[in-house]
PDB file of C-alpha atoms in Angstrom:
ATOM      1  CA  MET E 350       6.145   3.153 -16.456  1.00 96.00           C
ATOM      2  CA  VAL E 351       6.845   6.900 -16.636  1.00 98.00           C
ATOM      3  CA  THR E 352       9.991   9.004 -16.422  1.00 98.00           C
ATOM      4  CA  SER E 353       8.969  11.957 -14.236  1.00 98.00           C
ATOM      5  CA  PHE E 354       6.793  12.959 -11.300  1.00 98.00           C
ATOM      6  CA  GLU E 355       4.696  15.135 -13.590  1.00 98.00           C
ATOM      7  CA  ALA E 356       3.918  12.131 -15.808  1.00 98.00           C
ATOM      8  CA  LEU E 357       3.181  10.002 -12.751  1.00 98.00           C
ATOM      9  CA  VAL E 358       0.469  12.441 -11.721  1.00 98.00           C
ATOM     10  CA  ALA E 359      -0.904  13.189 -15.191  1.00 97.00           C
ATOM     11  CA  THR E 360      -1.112   9.689 -16.717  1.00 97.00           C
ATOM     12  CA  PRO E 361      -4.787   8.682 -16.782  1.00 95.00           C
ATOM     13  CA  PHE E 362      -6.072   5.342 -15.596  1.00 97.00           C
ATOM     14  CA  ARG E 363      -7.805   3.767 -18.597  1.00 94.00           C
ATOM     15  CA  ASP E 364      -7.841   0.700 -20.864  1.00 93.00           C
ATOM     16  CA  GLY E 365      -7.327  -1.534 -17.836  1.00 89.00           C
ATOM     17  CA  VAL E 366      -4.192   0.269 -16.589  1.00 95.00           C
ATOM     18  CA  ASN E 367      -4.651   0.754 -12.841  1.00 97.00           C
ATOM     19  CA  ALA E 368      -1.086   1.450 -11.653  1.00 98.00           C
ATOM     20  CA  VAL E 369       1.600   3.894 -12.789  1.00 98.00           C
ATOM     21  CA  CYS E 370       5.220   3.601 -11.672  1.00 98.00           C
ATOM     22  CA  TRP E 371       8.041   6.150 -11.734  1.00 98.00           C
ATOM     23  CA  PRO E 372      11.149   3.925 -11.447  1.00 98.00           C
ATOM     24  CA  ARG E 373      14.007   5.529  -9.527  1.00 97.00           C
ATOM     25  CA  ASP E 374      17.431   4.697  -8.139  1.00 96.00           C
ATOM     26  CA  LEU E 375      17.795   7.136  -5.259  1.00 97.00           C
ATOM     27  CA  ARG E 376      21.159   8.066  -3.805  1.00 95.00           C
ATOM     28  CA  GLY E 377      21.820   7.956  -0.091  1.00 97.00           C
ATOM     29  CA  ASP E 378      21.951   5.655   2.903  1.00 97.00           C
ATOM     30  CA  PHE E 379      18.329   5.052   3.905  1.00 97.00           C
ATOM     31  CA  ASP E 380      19.293   2.275   6.310  1.00 95.00           C
ATOM     32  CA  GLU E 381      21.344   4.791   8.286  1.00 97.00           C
ATOM     33  CA  VAL E 382      18.307   7.059   8.494  1.00 96.00           C
ATOM     34  CA  VAL E 383      16.235   4.199   9.936  1.00 95.00           C
ATOM     35  CA  ASP E 384      19.006   3.370  12.382  1.00 94.00           C
ATOM     36  CA  LYS E 385      19.310   6.984  13.551  1.00 94.00           C
ATOM     37  CA  LEU E 386      15.555   7.306  13.969  1.00 92.00           C
ATOM     38  CA  GLY E 387      15.803   4.660  16.671  1.00 86.00           C
ATOM     39  CA  THR E 388      12.131   3.799  16.533  1.00 81.00           C
ATOM     40  CA  ALA E 389      10.997   0.998  18.832  1.00 79.00           C
ATOM     41  CA  GLY E 390       7.259   0.788  18.181  1.00 86.00           C
ATOM     42  CA  ASP E 391       5.519  -1.261  15.528  1.00 91.00           C
ATOM     43  CA  ILE E 392       4.596   1.801  13.441  1.00 93.00           C
ATOM     44  CA  THR E 393       6.158   5.235  13.908  1.00 93.00           C
ATOM     45  CA  SER E 394       5.250   8.267  11.800  1.00 94.00           C
ATOM     46  CA  ILE E 395       8.188  10.527  10.991  1.00 95.00           C
ATOM     47  CA  ASP E 396       7.757  14.247  10.400  1.00 93.00           C
ATOM     48  CA  GLU E 397      10.060  16.680   8.618  1.00 95.00           C
ATOM     49  CA  ALA E 398      11.366  18.189  11.835  1.00 95.00           C
ATOM     50  CA  ARG E 399      12.586  14.812  13.043  1.00 94.00           C
ATOM     51  CA  LEU E 400      14.194  14.032   9.704  1.00 95.00           C
ATOM     52  CA  THR E 401      16.093  17.299   9.531  1.00 95.00           C
ATOM     53  CA  SER E 402      17.313  16.926  13.138  1.00 95.00           C
ATOM     54  CA  LEU E 403      19.094  13.616  12.476  1.00 95.00           C
ATOM     55  CA  GLU E 404      22.872  13.607  12.748  1.00 96.00           C
ATOM     56  CA  VAL E 405      23.838  11.472   9.766  1.00 97.00           C
ATOM     57  CA  SER E 406      26.706  11.028   7.329  1.00 97.00           C
ATOM     58  CA  PRO E 407      26.735  12.737   3.915  1.00 97.00           C
ATOM     59  CA  ALA E 408      25.109   9.602   2.472  1.00 98.00           C
ATOM     60  CA  GLY E 409      22.440   9.789   5.169  1.00 97.00           C
ATOM     61  CA  GLN E 410      21.918  13.466   4.330  1.00 97.00           C
ATOM     62  CA  GLU E 411      21.276  12.505   0.703  1.00 98.00           C
ATOM     63  CA  ALA E 412      18.632  10.043   1.859  1.00 98.00           C
ATOM     64  CA  VAL E 413      16.995  12.642   4.116  1.00 98.00           C
ATOM     65  CA  ALA E 414      16.910  15.123   1.224  1.00 98.00           C
ATOM     66  CA  ALA E 415      15.214  12.550  -1.023  1.00 98.00           C
ATOM     67  CA  LEU E 416      12.574  11.799   1.625  1.00 98.00           C
ATOM     68  CA  LEU E 417      11.867  15.486   2.146  1.00 98.00           C
ATOM     69  CA  ASP E 418      11.594  16.023  -1.611  1.00 97.00           C
ATOM     70  CA  ASP E 419       8.982  13.275  -1.922  1.00 98.00           C
ATOM     71  CA  LEU E 420       6.930  14.627   0.985  1.00 97.00           C
ATOM     72  CA  ARG E 421       6.998  18.147  -0.418  1.00 97.00           C
ATOM     73  CA  ARG E 422       6.221  17.255  -4.030  1.00 97.00           C
ATOM     74  CA  LEU E 423       3.156  15.256  -2.938  1.00 98.00           C
ATOM     75  CA  ARG E 424       1.945  18.047  -0.675  1.00 97.00           C
ATOM     76  CA  ALA E 425       2.342  20.462  -3.590  1.00 97.00           C
ATOM     77  CA  ILE E 426      -0.365  18.562  -5.524  1.00 97.00           C
ATOM     78  CA  GLY E 427      -2.758  18.489  -2.569  1.00 96.00           C
ATOM     79  CA  GLN E 428      -1.808  15.099  -1.116  1.00 96.00           C
ATOM     80  CA  GLU E 429      -1.321  14.405   2.601  1.00 96.00           C
ATOM     81  CA  PRO E 430       1.571  11.917   2.646  1.00 97.00           C
ATOM     82  CA  THR E 431       2.866  10.165   5.734  1.00 97.00           C
ATOM     83  CA  LEU E 432       6.310   8.651   6.200  1.00 97.00           C
ATOM     84  CA  ASP E 433       6.242   5.625   8.490  1.00 96.00           C
ATOM     85  CA  CYS E 434       8.889   3.369   9.950  1.00 95.00           C
ATOM     86  CA  VAL E 435       7.106   0.003  10.064  1.00 93.00           C
ATOM     87  CA  ARG E 436       8.298  -3.045  11.984  1.00 90.00           C
ATOM     88  CA  ARG E 437       4.956  -4.844  11.774  1.00 89.00           C
ATOM     89  CA  TYR E 438       1.302  -4.071  11.166  1.00 91.00           C
ATOM     90  CA  PRO E 439      -1.588  -5.287  13.334  1.00 90.00           C
ATOM     91  CA  ARG E 440      -2.857  -8.736  12.406  1.00 88.00           C
ATOM     92  CA  ASP E 441      -6.497  -9.662  11.957  1.00 81.00           C
ATOM     93  CA  HIS E 442      -7.135 -13.357  12.567  1.00 71.00           C
ATOM     94  CA  ASP E 443     -10.682 -12.983  13.858  1.00 72.00           C
ATOM     95  CA  GLY E 444     -13.121 -14.057  11.201  1.00 75.00           C
ATOM     96  CA  PRO E 445     -13.456 -15.814   7.860  1.00 86.00           C
ATOM     97  CA  VAL E 446     -11.758 -12.969   5.957  1.00 89.00           C
ATOM     98  CA  ALA E 447      -8.595 -11.346   7.299  1.00 89.00           C
ATOM     99  CA  THR E 448      -8.781  -7.590   6.731  1.00 91.00           C
ATOM    100  CA  ASP E 449      -5.226  -6.576   7.627  1.00 93.00           C
ATOM    101  CA  VAL E 450      -2.803  -5.113   5.076  1.00 95.00           C
ATOM    102  CA  TYR E 451      -0.908  -8.408   4.717  1.00 94.00           C
ATOM    103  CA  SER E 452      -3.921  -9.689   2.793  1.00 95.00           C
ATOM    104  CA  PHE E 453      -4.168  -8.777  -0.896  1.00 97.00           C
ATOM    105  CA  HIS E 454      -6.662  -5.925  -0.979  1.00 97.00           C
ATOM    106  CA  ILE E 455      -7.800  -2.807  -2.787  1.00 98.00           C
ATOM    107  CA  ASP E 456      -8.182   0.678  -1.337  1.00 97.00           C
ATOM    108  CA  SER E 457     -11.603   2.306  -1.441  1.00 96.00           C
ATOM    109  CA  ALA E 458     -12.972   5.825  -1.104  1.00 96.00           C
ATOM    110  CA  THR E 459     -16.263   7.677  -1.496  1.00 94.00           C
ATOM    111  CA  ALA E 460     -14.818  10.280  -3.892  1.00 95.00           C
ATOM    112  CA  PRO E 461     -12.207  10.217  -6.693  1.00 96.00           C
ATOM    113  CA  THR E 462      -8.690   9.797  -5.337  1.00 96.00           C
ATOM    114  CA  ASP E 463      -5.508   7.767  -5.871  1.00 97.00           C
ATOM    115  CA  THR E 464      -2.986   6.089  -3.567  1.00 98.00           C
ATOM    116  CA  PHE E 465       0.687   7.071  -3.793  1.00 98.00           C
ATOM    117  CA  LEU E 466       3.323   4.900  -2.154  1.00 97.00           C
ATOM    118  CA  CYS E 467       7.058   4.244  -2.071  1.00 98.00           C
ATOM    119  CA  SER E 468       9.220   1.794  -0.090  1.00 97.00           C
ATOM    120  CA  TYR E 469      12.744   2.956   0.775  1.00 97.00           C
ATOM    121  CA  THR E 470      14.043   0.141   2.989  1.00 95.00           C
ATOM    122  CA  GLY E 471      13.146  -3.432   3.876  1.00 90.00           C
ATOM    123  CA  ALA E 472      10.757  -5.474   1.768  1.00 92.00           C
ATOM    124  CA  SER E 473       8.512  -3.647  -0.675  1.00 94.00           C
ATOM    125  CA  THR E 474       4.791  -3.700  -1.424  1.00 97.00           C
ATOM    126  CA  GLU E 475       3.494  -6.514  -3.634  1.00 97.00           C
ATOM    127  CA  GLY E 476       0.882  -6.222  -6.395  1.00 97.00           C
ATOM    128  CA  LEU E 477      -1.442  -8.730  -8.032  1.00 97.00           C
ATOM    129  CA  ARG E 478      -3.250  -8.596 -11.371  1.00 96.00           C
ATOM    130  CA  HIS E 479      -7.025  -8.979 -11.260  1.00 95.00           C
ATOM    131  CA  GLU E 480      -7.019 -11.955 -13.609  1.00 95.00           C
ATOM    132  CA  GLU E 481      -4.829 -13.759 -11.059  1.00 97.00           C
ATOM    133  CA  ALA E 482      -7.156 -13.276  -8.087  1.00 96.00           C
ATOM    134  CA  TRP E 483     -10.723 -13.739  -6.904  1.00 94.00           C
ATOM    135  CA  PRO E 484     -12.695 -11.935  -4.160  1.00 96.00           C
ATOM    136  CA  ARG E 485     -12.547 -13.892  -0.912  1.00 95.00           C
ATOM    137  CA  VAL E 486     -16.233 -13.221  -0.247  1.00 96.00           C
ATOM    138  CA  ASP E 487     -17.124 -15.222  -3.379  1.00 94.00           C
ATOM    139  CA  ALA E 488     -15.734 -18.480  -2.003  1.00 93.00           C
ATOM    140  CA  PRO E 489     -18.793 -20.561  -0.998  1.00 93.00           C
ATOM    141  CA  ALA E 490     -17.355 -21.718   2.355  1.00 92.00           C
ATOM    142  CA  ILE E 491     -16.237 -18.210   3.310  1.00 94.00           C
ATOM    143  CA  ARG E 492     -19.530 -16.682   2.198  1.00 95.00           C
ATOM    144  CA  ALA E 493     -21.467 -19.178   4.301  1.00 94.00           C
ATOM    145  CA  ARG E 494     -19.457 -18.222   7.387  1.00 93.00           C
ATOM    146  CA  LEU E 495     -19.968 -14.529   6.642  1.00 95.00           C
ATOM    147  CA  LEU E 496     -23.713 -15.034   6.297  1.00 94.00           C
ATOM    148  CA  GLU E 497     -23.726 -16.862   9.626  1.00 92.00           C
ATOM    149  CA  ARG E 498     -21.894 -13.980  11.290  1.00 92.00           C
ATOM    150  CA  PHE E 499     -24.213 -11.468   9.608  1.00 93.00           C
ATOM    151  CA  GLY E 500     -27.235 -13.349  10.893  1.00 93.00           C
ATOM    152  CA  GLY E 501     -29.329 -12.939   7.783  1.00 88.00           C
ATOM    153  CA  ASP E 502     -29.744 -13.830   4.143  1.00 92.00           C
ATOM    154  CA  GLU E 503     -28.258 -12.700   0.856  1.00 93.00           C
ATOM    155  CA  GLY E 504     -29.437  -9.270  -0.252  1.00 94.00           C
ATOM    156  CA  GLU E 505     -28.694  -5.558  -0.180  1.00 95.00           C
ATOM    157  CA  ALA E 506     -28.287  -5.497   3.594  1.00 96.00           C
ATOM    158  CA  PHE E 507     -25.693  -8.285   3.475  1.00 96.00           C
ATOM    159  CA  THR E 508     -23.839  -6.580   0.623  1.00 95.00           C
ATOM    160  CA  ALA E 509     -23.770  -3.328   2.587  1.00 95.00           C
ATOM    161  CA  TRP E 510     -22.515  -5.178   5.684  1.00 95.00           C
ATOM    162  CA  LEU E 511     -19.663  -6.718   3.693  1.00 95.00           C
ATOM    163  CA  GLY E 512     -18.627  -3.215   2.626  1.00 94.00           C
ATOM    164  CA  GLU E 513     -18.945  -1.723   6.094  1.00 93.00           C
ATOM    165  CA  ASN E 514     -16.511  -4.350   7.390  1.00 92.00           C
ATOM    166  CA  SER E 515     -14.171  -4.180   4.361  1.00 93.00           C
ATOM    167  CA  PHE E 516     -14.619  -7.895   3.690  1.00 95.00           C
ATOM    168  CA  ASP E 517     -15.348  -7.193   0.018  1.00 95.00           C
ATOM    169  CA  LEU E 518     -11.968  -5.480  -0.494  1.00 97.00           C
ATOM    170  CA  HIS E 519      -9.824  -8.591  -0.014  1.00 96.00           C
ATOM    171  CA  TYR E 520      -8.639 -11.072  -2.616  1.00 97.00           C
ATOM    172  CA  GLU E 521      -7.159 -14.555  -2.805  1.00 95.00           C
ATOM    173  CA  PRO E 522      -4.445 -15.224  -5.400  1.00 97.00           C
ATOM    174  CA  LEU E 523      -5.017 -18.087  -7.812  1.00 96.00           C
ATOM    175  CA  PRO E 524      -2.570 -21.017  -7.529  1.00 94.00           C
ATOM    176  CA  SER E 525      -0.928 -19.846 -10.763  1.00 95.00           C
ATOM    177  CA  ALA E 526      -0.667 -16.199  -9.666  1.00 96.00           C
ATOM    178  CA  ARG E 527       2.659 -14.404  -9.867  1.00 96.00           C
ATOM    179  CA  PRO E 528       2.624 -11.369  -7.540  1.00 96.00           C
ATOM    180  CA  PHE E 529       4.975  -8.578  -8.555  1.00 96.00           C
ATOM    181  CA  SER E 530       7.172  -6.386  -6.386  1.00 97.00           C
ATOM    182  CA  PHE E 531       6.790  -2.616  -6.314  1.00 98.00           C
ATOM    183  CA  GLY E 532      10.546  -2.448  -5.651  1.00 97.00           C
ATOM    184  CA  LEU E 533      12.519   0.019  -3.571  1.00 97.00           C
ATOM    185  CA  PHE E 534      12.605   3.766  -4.314  1.00 98.00           C
ATOM    186  CA  ASN E 535       9.996   3.547  -7.095  1.00 98.00           C
ATOM    187  CA  LEU E 536       7.121   5.986  -6.589  1.00 98.00           C
ATOM    188  CA  TRP E 537       3.758   4.448  -7.477  1.00 98.00           C
ATOM    189  CA  ARG E 538       0.293   5.828  -8.070  1.00 98.00           C
ATOM    190  CA  VAL E 539      -2.409   3.161  -7.938  1.00 98.00           C
ATOM    191  CA  ALA E 540      -6.125   3.198  -8.629  1.00 98.00           C
ATOM    192  CA  VAL E 541      -8.608   3.244  -5.750  1.00 98.00           C
ATOM    193  CA  GLN E 542     -12.170   1.884  -5.826  1.00 97.00           C
ATOM    194  CA  TYR E 543     -14.665   4.749  -5.814  1.00 96.00           C
ATOM    195  CA  PRO E 544     -17.988   5.418  -7.598  1.00 95.00           C
ATOM    196  CA  GLY E 545     -17.236   5.998 -11.285  1.00 95.00           C
ATOM    197  CA  CYS E 546     -13.607   4.786 -11.232  1.00 96.00           C
ATOM    198  CA  PRO E 547     -12.783   3.910 -14.883  1.00 95.00           C
ATOM    199  CA  VAL E 548     -10.623   0.882 -14.015  1.00 97.00           C
ATOM    200  CA  PRO E 549     -10.556  -1.875 -11.380  1.00 97.00           C
ATOM    201  CA  ALA E 550      -8.659  -0.757  -8.275  1.00 98.00           C
ATOM    202  CA  CYS E 551      -5.099  -2.033  -7.893  1.00 98.00           C
ATOM    203  CA  ILE E 552      -4.733  -5.174  -5.751  1.00 98.00           C
ATOM    204  CA  HIS E 553      -1.738  -4.978  -3.419  1.00 98.00           C
ATOM    205  CA  ARG E 554      -0.492  -5.943   0.043  1.00 97.00           C
ATOM    206  CA  ALA E 555       2.228  -5.283   2.586  1.00 96.00           C
ATOM    207  CA  PRO E 556       5.046  -7.862   2.502  1.00 92.00           C
ATOM    208  CA  GLU E 557       5.177 -10.466   5.238  1.00 87.00           C
ATOM    209  CA  ASP E 558       7.471  -9.452   8.088  1.00 79.00           C
ATOM    210  CA  ALA E 559      10.078 -11.957   9.191  1.00 75.00           C
ATOM    211  CA  PRO E 560      12.339 -12.212  12.258  1.00 74.00           C
ATOM    212  CA  GLY E 561      15.516 -10.225  11.753  1.00 76.00           C
ATOM    213  CA  GLN E 562      14.119  -8.346   8.779  1.00 80.00           C
ATOM    214  CA  PRO E 563      14.908  -4.605   8.854  1.00 84.00           C
ATOM    215  CA  PRO E 564      12.043  -2.144   9.334  1.00 91.00           C
ATOM    216  CA  ARG E 565      10.322  -0.699   6.312  1.00 93.00           C
ATOM    217  CA  LEU E 566      10.560   3.000   5.611  1.00 96.00           C
ATOM    218  CA  LEU E 567       7.333   3.652   3.705  1.00 97.00           C
ATOM    219  CA  LEU E 568       5.730   6.743   2.239  1.00 98.00           C
ATOM    220  CA  ILE E 569       1.994   6.525   1.591  1.00 97.00           C
ATOM    221  CA  SER E 570      -0.728   8.975   0.712  1.00 97.00           C
TER     222      SER E 570
END
């Protein structure tokens, strides 16, 4: 936990720490912003021009100002954040390992980078500690099905194929696991898997959507 954006960016990942959180209690009516956006699709990206054009109450204006501040402060450090209104993400039910964002997973990259994210409305992202999870591809039954789909044997080619299809990025929680909530308004920076990363990447997932649940307003970079 840190107390400023500067500390959020500067705190190194080391000694097993793979997530840094800047807890916040933002002012403003973010639900009004979502309502005024009037988005109908499953995922809608919102730009600054659309935000500033909204006719909202003073409380809604406070929320808009907070969203704009977060977008601008991340861009100032070279990030490319997106602000999305999310009703539901695509599901992946085809195969032995689901690779959609509702599955506990880690982010990966080919060069050093981090993931920043913040939930403003709806349910928030969930995290899972590594000692409370195991890679899905290590389950014997799942691995057998993956090998069958691959059409070959264990080896470097199979390992590379798992990576190409993102199967190796997904995790199953242990029966005793206790996932934790990222909470609303908190700005997080989490570790990504890349060559030379000093810590295990942070395991996380999107919360399950439910009928009648309000859309999520999510910033991610």
